[in-house]
Coordinates of C-alpha atoms in Angstrom, one line a residue:
X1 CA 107.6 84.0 112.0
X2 CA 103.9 84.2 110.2
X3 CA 102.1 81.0 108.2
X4 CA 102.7 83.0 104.8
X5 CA 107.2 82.6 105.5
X6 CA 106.8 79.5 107.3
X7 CA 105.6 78.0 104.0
X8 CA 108.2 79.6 101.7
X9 CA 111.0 78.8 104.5
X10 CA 109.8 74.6 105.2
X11 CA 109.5 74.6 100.9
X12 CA 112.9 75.9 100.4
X13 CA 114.4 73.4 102.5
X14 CA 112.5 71.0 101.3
X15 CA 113.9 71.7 97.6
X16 CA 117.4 72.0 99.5
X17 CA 117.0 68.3 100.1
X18 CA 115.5 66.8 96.8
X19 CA 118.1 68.4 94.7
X20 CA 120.8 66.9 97.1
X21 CA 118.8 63.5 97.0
X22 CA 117.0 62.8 93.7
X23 CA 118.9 65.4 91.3
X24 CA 117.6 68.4 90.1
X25 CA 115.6 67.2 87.3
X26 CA 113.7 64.4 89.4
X27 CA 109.5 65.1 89.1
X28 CA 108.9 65.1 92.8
X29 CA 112.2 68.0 92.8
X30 CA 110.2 69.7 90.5
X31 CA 107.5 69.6 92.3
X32 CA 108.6 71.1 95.4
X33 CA 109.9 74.1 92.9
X34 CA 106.6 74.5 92.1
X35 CA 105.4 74.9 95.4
X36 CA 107.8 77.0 96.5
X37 CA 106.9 79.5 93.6
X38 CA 103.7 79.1 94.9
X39 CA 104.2 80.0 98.4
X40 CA 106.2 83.2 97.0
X41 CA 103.1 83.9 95.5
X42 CA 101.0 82.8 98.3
X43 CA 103.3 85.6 100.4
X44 CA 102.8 88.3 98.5
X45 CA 106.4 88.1 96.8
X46 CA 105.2 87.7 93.2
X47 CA 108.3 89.0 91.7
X48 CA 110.1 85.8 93.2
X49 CA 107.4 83.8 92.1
X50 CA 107.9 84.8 88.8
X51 CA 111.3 84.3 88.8
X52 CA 110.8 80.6 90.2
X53 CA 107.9 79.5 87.9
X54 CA 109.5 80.5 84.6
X55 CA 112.8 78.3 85.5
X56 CA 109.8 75.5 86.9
X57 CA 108.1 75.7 83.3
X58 CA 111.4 75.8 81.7
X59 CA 112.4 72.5 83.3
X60 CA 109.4 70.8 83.1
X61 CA 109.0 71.5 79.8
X62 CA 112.4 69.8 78.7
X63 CA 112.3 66.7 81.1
X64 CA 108.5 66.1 81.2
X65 CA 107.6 67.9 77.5
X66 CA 105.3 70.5 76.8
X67 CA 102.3 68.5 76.7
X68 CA 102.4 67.1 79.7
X69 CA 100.0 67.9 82.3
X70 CA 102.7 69.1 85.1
X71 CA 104.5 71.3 82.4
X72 CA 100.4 73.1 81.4
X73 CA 100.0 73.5 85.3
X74 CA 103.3 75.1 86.1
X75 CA 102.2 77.8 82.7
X76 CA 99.0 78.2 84.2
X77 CA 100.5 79.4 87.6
X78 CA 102.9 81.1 85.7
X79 CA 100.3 83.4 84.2
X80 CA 98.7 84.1 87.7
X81 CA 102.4 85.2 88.9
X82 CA 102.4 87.3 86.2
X83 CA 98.9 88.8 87.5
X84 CA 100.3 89.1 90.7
X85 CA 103.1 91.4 89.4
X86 CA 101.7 93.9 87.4
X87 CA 102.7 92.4 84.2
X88 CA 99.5 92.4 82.7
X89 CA 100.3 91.3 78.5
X90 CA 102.4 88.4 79.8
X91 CA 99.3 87.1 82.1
X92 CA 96.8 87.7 78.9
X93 CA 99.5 86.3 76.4
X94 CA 100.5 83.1 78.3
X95 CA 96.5 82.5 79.5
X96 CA 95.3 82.6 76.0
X97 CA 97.8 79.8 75.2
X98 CA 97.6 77.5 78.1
X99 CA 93.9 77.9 77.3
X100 CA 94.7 76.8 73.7
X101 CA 97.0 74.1 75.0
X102 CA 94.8 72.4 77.8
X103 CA 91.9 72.7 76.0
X104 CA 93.8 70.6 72.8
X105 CA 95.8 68.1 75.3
X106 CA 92.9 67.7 78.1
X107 CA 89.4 68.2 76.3
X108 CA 87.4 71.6 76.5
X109 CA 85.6 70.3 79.3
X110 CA 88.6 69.1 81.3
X111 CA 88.7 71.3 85.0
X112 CA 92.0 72.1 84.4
X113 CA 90.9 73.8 80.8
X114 CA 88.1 75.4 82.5
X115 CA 90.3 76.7 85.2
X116 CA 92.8 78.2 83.0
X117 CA 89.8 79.7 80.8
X118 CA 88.3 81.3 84.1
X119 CA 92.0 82.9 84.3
X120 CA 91.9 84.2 81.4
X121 CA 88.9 85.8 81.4
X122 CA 89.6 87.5 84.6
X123 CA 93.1 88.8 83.0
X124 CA 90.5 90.3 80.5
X125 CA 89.0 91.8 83.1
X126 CA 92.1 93.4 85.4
X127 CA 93.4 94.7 81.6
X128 CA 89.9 96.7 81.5
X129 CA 88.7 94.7 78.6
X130 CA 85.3 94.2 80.7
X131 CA 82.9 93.4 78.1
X132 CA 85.2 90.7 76.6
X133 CA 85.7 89.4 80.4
X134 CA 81.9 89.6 80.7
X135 CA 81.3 87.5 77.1
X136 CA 83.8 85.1 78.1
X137 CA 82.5 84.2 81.8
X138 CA 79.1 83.8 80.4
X139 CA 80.1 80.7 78.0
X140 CA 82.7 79.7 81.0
X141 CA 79.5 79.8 83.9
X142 CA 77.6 77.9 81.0
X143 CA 79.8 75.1 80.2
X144 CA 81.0 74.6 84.0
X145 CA 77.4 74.2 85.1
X146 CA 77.1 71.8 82.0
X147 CA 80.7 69.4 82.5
X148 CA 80.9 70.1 86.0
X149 CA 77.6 70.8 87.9
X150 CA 76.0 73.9 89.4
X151 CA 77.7 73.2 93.0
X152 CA 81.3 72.8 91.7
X153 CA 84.0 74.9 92.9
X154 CA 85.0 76.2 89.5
X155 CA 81.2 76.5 88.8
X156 CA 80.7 79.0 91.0
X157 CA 83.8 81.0 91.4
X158 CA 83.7 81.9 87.7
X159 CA 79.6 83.3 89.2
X160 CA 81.5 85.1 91.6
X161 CA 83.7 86.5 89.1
X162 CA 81.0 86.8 86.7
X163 CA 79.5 89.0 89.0
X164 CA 82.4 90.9 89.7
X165 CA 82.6 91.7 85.9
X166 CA 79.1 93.1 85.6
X167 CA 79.6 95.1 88.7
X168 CA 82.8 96.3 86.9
X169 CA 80.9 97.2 84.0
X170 CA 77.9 99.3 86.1
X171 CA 75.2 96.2 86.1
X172 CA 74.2 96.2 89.3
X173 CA 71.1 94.0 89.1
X174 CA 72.9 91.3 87.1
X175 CA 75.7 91.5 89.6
X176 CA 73.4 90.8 92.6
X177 CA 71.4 88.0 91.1
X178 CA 74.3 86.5 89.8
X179 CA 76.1 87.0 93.4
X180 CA 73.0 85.4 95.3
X181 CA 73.3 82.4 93.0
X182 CA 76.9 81.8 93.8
X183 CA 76.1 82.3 97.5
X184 CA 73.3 79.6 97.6
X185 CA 75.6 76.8 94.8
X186 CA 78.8 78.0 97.6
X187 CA 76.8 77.8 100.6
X188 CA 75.1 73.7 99.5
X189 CA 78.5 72.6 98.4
X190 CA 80.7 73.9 100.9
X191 CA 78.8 75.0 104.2
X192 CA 78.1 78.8 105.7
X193 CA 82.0 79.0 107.3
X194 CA 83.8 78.0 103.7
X195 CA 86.2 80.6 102.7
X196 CA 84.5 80.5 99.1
X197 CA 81.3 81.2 100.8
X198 CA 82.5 84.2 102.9
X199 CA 84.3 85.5 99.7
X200 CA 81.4 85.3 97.8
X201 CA 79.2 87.1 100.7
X202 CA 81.4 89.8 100.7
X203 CA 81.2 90.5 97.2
X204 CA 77.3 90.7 97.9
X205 CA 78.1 93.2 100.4
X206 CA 79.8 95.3 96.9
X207 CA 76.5 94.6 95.4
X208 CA 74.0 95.5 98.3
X209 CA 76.1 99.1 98.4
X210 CA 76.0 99.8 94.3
X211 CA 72.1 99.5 94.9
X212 CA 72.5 101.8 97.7
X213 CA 70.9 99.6 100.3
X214 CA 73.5 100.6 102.7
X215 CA 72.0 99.2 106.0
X216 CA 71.9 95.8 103.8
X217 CA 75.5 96.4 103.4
X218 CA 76.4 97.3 107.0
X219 CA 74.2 94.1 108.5
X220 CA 75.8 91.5 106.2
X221 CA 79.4 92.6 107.1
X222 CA 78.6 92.6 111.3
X223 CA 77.5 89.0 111.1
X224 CA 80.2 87.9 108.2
X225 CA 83.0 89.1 110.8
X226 CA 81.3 87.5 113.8
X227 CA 80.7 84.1 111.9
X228 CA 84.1 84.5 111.1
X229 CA 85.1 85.1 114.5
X230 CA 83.3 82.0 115.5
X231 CA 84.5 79.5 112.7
X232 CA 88.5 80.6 112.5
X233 CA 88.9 82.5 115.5
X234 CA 90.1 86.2 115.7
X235 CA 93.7 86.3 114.2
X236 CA 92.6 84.1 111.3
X237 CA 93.3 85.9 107.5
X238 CA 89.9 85.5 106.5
X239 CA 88.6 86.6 109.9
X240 CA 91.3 89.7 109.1
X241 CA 89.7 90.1 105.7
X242 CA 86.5 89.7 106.7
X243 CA 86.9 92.8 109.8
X244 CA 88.8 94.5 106.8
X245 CA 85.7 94.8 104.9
X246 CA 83.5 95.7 107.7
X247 CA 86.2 98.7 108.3
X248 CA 85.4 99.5 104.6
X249 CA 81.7 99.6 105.2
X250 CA 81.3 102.0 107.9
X251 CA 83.4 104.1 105.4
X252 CA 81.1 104.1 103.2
X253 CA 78.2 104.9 105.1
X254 CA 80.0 107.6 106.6
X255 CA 80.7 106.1 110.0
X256 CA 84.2 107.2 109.9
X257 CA 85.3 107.2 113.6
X258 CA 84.2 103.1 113.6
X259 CA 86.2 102.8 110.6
X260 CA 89.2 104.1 112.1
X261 CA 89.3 101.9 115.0
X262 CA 88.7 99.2 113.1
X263 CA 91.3 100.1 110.4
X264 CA 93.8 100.2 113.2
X265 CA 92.7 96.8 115.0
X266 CA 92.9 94.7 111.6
X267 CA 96.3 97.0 110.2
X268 CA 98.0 95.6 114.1
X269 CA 96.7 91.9 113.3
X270 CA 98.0 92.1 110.0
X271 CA 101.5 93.2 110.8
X272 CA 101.8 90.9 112.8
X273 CA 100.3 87.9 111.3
X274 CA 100.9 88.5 107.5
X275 CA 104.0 90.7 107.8
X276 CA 104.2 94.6 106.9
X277 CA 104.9 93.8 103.3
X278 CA 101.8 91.4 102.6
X279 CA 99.5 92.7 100.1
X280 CA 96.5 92.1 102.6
X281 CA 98.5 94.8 104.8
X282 CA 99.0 97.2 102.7
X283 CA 95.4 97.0 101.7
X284 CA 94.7 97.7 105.3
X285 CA 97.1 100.0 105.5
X286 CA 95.6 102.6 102.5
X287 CA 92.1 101.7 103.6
X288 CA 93.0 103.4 107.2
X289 CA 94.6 106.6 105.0
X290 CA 91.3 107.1 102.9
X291 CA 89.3 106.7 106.2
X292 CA 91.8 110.0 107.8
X293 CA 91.4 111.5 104.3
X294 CA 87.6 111.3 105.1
X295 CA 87.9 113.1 108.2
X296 CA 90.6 115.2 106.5
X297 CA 93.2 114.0 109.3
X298 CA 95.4 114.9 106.3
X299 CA 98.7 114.8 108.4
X300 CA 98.0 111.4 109.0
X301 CA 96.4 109.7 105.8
X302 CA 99.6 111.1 104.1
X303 CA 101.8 109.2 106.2
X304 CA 100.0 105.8 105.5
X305 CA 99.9 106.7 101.8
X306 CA 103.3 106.8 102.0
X307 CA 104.3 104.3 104.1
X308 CA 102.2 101.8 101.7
X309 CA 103.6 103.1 98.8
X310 CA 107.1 102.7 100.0
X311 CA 106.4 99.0 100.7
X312 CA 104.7 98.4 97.5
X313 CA 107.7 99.4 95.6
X314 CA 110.0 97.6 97.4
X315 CA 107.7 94.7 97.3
X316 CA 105.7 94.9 94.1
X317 CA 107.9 97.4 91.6
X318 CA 107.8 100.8 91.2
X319 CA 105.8 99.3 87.8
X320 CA 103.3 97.8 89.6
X321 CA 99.4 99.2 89.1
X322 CA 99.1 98.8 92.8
X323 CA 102.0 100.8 93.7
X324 CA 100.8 103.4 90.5
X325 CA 97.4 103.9 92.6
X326 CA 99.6 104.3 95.8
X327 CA 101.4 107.5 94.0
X328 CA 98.4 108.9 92.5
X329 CA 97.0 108.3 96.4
X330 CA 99.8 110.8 97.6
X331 CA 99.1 113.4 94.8
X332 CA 95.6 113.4 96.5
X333 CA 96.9 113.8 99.7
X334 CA 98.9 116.9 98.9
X335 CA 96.4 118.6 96.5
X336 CA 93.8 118.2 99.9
X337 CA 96.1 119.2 102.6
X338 CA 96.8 122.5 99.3
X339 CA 100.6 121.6 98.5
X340 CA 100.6 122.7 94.8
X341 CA 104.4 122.4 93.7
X342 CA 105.2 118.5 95.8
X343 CA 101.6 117.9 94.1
X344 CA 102.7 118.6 90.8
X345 CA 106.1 117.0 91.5
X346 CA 104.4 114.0 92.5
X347 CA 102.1 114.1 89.0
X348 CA 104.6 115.0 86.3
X349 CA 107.0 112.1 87.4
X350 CA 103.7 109.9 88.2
X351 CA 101.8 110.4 84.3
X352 CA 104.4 109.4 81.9
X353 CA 104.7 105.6 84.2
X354 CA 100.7 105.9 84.1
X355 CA 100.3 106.2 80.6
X356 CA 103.3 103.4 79.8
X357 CA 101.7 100.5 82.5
X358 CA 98.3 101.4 82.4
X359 CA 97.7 103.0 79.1
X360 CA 96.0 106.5 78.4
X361 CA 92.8 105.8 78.8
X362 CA 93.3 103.9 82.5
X363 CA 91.2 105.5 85.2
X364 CA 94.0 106.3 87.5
X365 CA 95.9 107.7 84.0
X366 CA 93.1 109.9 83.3
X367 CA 92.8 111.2 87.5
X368 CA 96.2 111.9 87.5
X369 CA 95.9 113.9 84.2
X370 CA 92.7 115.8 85.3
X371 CA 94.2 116.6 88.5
X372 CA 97.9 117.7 86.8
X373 CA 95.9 120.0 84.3
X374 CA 93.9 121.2 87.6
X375 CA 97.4 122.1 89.4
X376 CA 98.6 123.9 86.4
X377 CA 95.2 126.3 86.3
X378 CA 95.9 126.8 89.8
X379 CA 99.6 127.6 90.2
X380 CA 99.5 129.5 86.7
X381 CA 101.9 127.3 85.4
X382 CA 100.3 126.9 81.8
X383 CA 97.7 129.0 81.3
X384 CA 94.7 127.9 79.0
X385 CA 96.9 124.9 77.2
X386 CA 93.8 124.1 75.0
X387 CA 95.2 121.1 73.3
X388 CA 96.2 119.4 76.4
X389 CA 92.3 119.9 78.0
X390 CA 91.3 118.8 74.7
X391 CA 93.3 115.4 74.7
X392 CA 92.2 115.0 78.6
X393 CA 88.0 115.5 77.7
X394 CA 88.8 113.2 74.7
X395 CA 90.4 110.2 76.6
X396 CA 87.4 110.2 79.4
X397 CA 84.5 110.2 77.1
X398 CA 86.2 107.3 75.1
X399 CA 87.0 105.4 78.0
X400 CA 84.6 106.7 80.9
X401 CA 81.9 107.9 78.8
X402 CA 80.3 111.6 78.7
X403 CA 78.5 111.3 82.3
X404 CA 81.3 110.1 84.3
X405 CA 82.8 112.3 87.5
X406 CA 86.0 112.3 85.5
X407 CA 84.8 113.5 81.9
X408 CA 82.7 116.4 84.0
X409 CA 86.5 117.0 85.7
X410 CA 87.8 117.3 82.5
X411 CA 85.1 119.2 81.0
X412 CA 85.3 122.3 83.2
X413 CA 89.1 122.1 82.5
X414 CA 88.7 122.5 79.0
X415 CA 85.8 125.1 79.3
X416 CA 88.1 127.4 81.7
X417 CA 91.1 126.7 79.0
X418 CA 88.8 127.9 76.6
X419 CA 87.5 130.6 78.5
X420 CA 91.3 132.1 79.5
X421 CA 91.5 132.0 75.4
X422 CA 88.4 133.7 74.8
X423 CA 86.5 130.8 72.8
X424 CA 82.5 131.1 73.4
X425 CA 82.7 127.1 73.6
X426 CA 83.4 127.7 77.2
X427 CA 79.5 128.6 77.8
X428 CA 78.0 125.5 76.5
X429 CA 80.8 123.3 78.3
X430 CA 80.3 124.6 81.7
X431 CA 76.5 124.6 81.0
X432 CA 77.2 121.0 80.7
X433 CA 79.6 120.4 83.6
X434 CA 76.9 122.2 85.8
X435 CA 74.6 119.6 85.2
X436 CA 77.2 116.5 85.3
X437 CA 77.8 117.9 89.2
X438 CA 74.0 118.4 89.5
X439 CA 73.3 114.7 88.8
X440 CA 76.6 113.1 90.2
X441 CA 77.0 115.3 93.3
X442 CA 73.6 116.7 93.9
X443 CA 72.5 120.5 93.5
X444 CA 74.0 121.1 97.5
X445 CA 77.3 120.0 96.8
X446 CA 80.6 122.1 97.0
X447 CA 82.1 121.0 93.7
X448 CA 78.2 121.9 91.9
X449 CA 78.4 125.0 93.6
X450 CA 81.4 126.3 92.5
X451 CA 80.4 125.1 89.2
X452 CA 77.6 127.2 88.8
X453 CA 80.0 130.0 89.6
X454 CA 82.4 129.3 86.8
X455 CA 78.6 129.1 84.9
X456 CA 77.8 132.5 85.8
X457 CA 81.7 133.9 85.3
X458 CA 81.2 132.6 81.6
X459 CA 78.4 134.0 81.0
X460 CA 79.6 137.1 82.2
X461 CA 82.2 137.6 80.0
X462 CA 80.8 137.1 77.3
X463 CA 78.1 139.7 77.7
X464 CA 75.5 137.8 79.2
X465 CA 75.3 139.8 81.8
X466 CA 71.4 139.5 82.9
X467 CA 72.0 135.4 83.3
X468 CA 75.1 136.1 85.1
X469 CA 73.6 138.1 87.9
X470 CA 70.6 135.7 88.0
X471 CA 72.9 132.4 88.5
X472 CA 75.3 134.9 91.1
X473 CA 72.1 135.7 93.3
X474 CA 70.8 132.2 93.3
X475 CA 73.9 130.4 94.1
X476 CA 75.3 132.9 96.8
X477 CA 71.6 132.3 98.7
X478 CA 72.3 128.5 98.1
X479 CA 76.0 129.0 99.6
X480 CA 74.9 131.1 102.6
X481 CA 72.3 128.3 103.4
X482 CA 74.9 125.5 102.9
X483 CA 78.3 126.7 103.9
X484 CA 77.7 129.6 105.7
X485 CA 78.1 133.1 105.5
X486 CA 82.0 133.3 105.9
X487 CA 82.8 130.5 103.9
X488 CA 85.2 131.2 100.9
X489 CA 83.3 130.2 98.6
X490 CA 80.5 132.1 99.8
X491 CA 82.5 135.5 100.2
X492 CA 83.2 134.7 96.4
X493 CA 80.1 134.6 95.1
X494 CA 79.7 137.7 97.1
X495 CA 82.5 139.3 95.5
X496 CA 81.7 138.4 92.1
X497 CA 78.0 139.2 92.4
X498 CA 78.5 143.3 94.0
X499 CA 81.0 143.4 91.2
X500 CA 78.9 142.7 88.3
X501 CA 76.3 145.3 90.0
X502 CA 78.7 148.1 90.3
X503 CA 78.1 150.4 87.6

């Protein structure tokens, strides 16, 4: 049996035997509820832990009183369950008043206020409300550094998360200074080997790669998983974490084969000493499908997408974000390996729970739309639905902004939709997705490639027939030097451009 259902098992008999003993209703009963709510939590069961803490608050509440200290702590773990689960408004709901409540019982500058105002402003942040995470971290950094000193544990995990909140929000140079200085408070209070510390290094790692320093990135995770290695031995979970992470590095410096092996190593360890259903695993478990997808072993990255996603609903809720970005990871696996109609299954069931739990203007809402309208074009199931690509380009730029990957996506959707309807708006709109694929993907990529063709289509059509054959010649030489002469794409822009020059 692993540590995480040890704890739950030795905290459920413990209860077993309080109640029996001292009555349900006794404090040091109630205590042990709590901590077995917590070790739910702890094991990746939030849904139990939920259950548990609203009958602890409950209870607490009417023996102890509202007020009292035990009562606010039970509501404050209460509102990280709620994280835990998905259930996003009840974590931001119940946070904003235990914030309210501590901060009136205990003193704004208690730890226990701070704490629960660290929570909340990290519930901002999971919501998507990132500047108002951001504006709240900064007073909490302030006032922690103020009450409780720049070395405190609070201190500097609301850096860390600080940091994690201007990463979120594209500030890269204010999320690695502001990284560094957690790492040097952590590293002074607690020592090189802390978990804190190592958690803390590894979101520098994040940082080093959104800079692009890459060899930064690769060097900081090889010595994090050997100093792990050293301090907590191989099987540890933050030596596990710590090799997960390295996996994820090598990923993303396109050392896919190292990736893989390592994938598999910490997936084994995992199983074994967290249990399939552990969040951790699962983790592990979609970070070896993405690294298949990469090689596009799609046979196999689809069967861990689905095999995560299976445990996520069983263990999380079909409701769960996580287990929303497990679907959406399947859709991706089926549109790759060209399986239009399970793709499109997989999206039209998959949007409507998007757009309830996440809200329209989600990231994973707005992919799954993009790539539903893109399955449509393809299999000729709506043909130009204007409105539709209309609503798609509208949520991106509110939520994205006009240079994201995503608003390009659904940019070229709506220029084709307008070009199947004969609207000269198509022009200017794939003039401008042309140069959103330029900058994001470079002028060699596939996706700017075929791009320009759609450019050069457009222009074609509606009469511009000199700018046509100019873009046609241009990007065939460009697709015979970067694909090859065979490749699809290549024979059409061949195709297209003998076709334009036949009389």
């Amino acid at each position: 049996m692993n540590g995480t259902r040890s704890s739950v098992a030795l905290c459920r008999r413990a209860l077993a035997d309080l109640e029996r003993t001292l009555g349900p209703d006794h404090p040091d009963t109630l205590t042990c509820r709590h901590d077995l709510a917590e070790a739910h939590r702890t094991a990746g069961q939030a849904d139990k832990a939920v259950t548990l803490y609203e009958q602890v608050v409950a209870d607490r509440e009417r023996v102890l009183g509202a007020d009292h200290p035990d009562a606010l702590a039970s509501r404050h773990n209460l509102a990280t369950a709620y994280w835990a689960a998905g259930e996003t408004d009840k974590n931001i709901a119940l946070s904003e008043q235990v914030v309210a409540d501590r901060g009136r019982v205990l003193g704004a500058d208690h730890p226990d206020t701070l704490a629960s105002r660290h929570n909340l402003a990290e519930a901002y942040r999971t919501a998507g409300e990132t500047h108002k995470a951001i504006a709240l971290h900064e007073r909490l950094v302030a006032d922690c550094e103020r009450a409780l000193g720049t070395d405190h544990f609070t201190t500097v995990t609301s850096l860390k998360n600080l940091a994690e909140a201007y990463q979120a929000a594209g500030e890269a140079e204010k999320a690695l200074a502001t990284n560094e200085k957690a790492l040097a408070g952590c590293e002074r209070a607690f020592g090189t080997d802390h978990p804190a510390t190592l958690g803390i290094r590894r979101d520098l790692v994040d940082a080093y790669w959104a800079k692009g320093e890459a060899d930064k990135t690769v060097a900081l995770c090889e010595q994090m998983t050997v100093g792990c290695e050293q301090a907590f031995g191989t099987d540890h979970p933050i030596t596990l974490s710590s090799r997960h992470g390295l996996a994820q590095a090598y990923q993303l410096t396109g050392r896919m084969r190292e990736a893989v092996t390592l994938y598999k190593r910490t997936l084994t360890r995992r199983r074994k000493t967290l249990g399939f259903d552990h969040p951790d695993t699962l983790a592990t478990c979609r970070g070896l499908a993405s690294a298949y997808e990469a090689l596009r072993w799609m046979r196999l990255a689809l069967n861990h997408y689905v095999q995560a996603e299976r445990r996520q609903v069983a263990t999380l809720g079909p409701d769960h974000p996580e287990t929303l970005t497990g679907r959406a990871d399947i859709m991706r696996s089926f549109i790759l390996m060209r399986k239009a109609k399970p793709a499109v299954r997989v999206g039209e069931n998959l949007l409507p729970d998007c757009e309830r739990v996440l809200g329209s203007d989600h990231l994973v809402t707005l992919t799954v739309r993009n790539s539903l309208i893109n399955l449509y074009r393809v299999t000729g199931k709506i043909e130009g639905d204007v409105g539709m690509c209309e609503q798609a380009l509208i949520a991106c730029e509110r939520a994205l902004g006009t240079d994201h990957l995503a608003t390009n996506n659904a940019r070229q959707n709506l220029a084709h939709a307008y070009q199947t309807n004969e609207r000269p708006e198509a022009v200017e709109l794939y003039e401008r997705a042309v140069a959103g694929c330029e900058q994001g993907f470079g002028p060699d990529h596939l996706d700017t490639l075929v791009s320009r063709l759609n450019l050069a289509n457009s222009y074609q059509t509606t009469g511009r027939t000199r700018q046509a054959v100019e873009l046609y010649e241009r990007t065939l030489a460009d697709c015979e030097r970067i694909l090859g002469a065979r490749h699809r794409i290549t024979r059409l822009a061949r195709t297209s451009l003998r076709k334009i020059r036949t009389p």
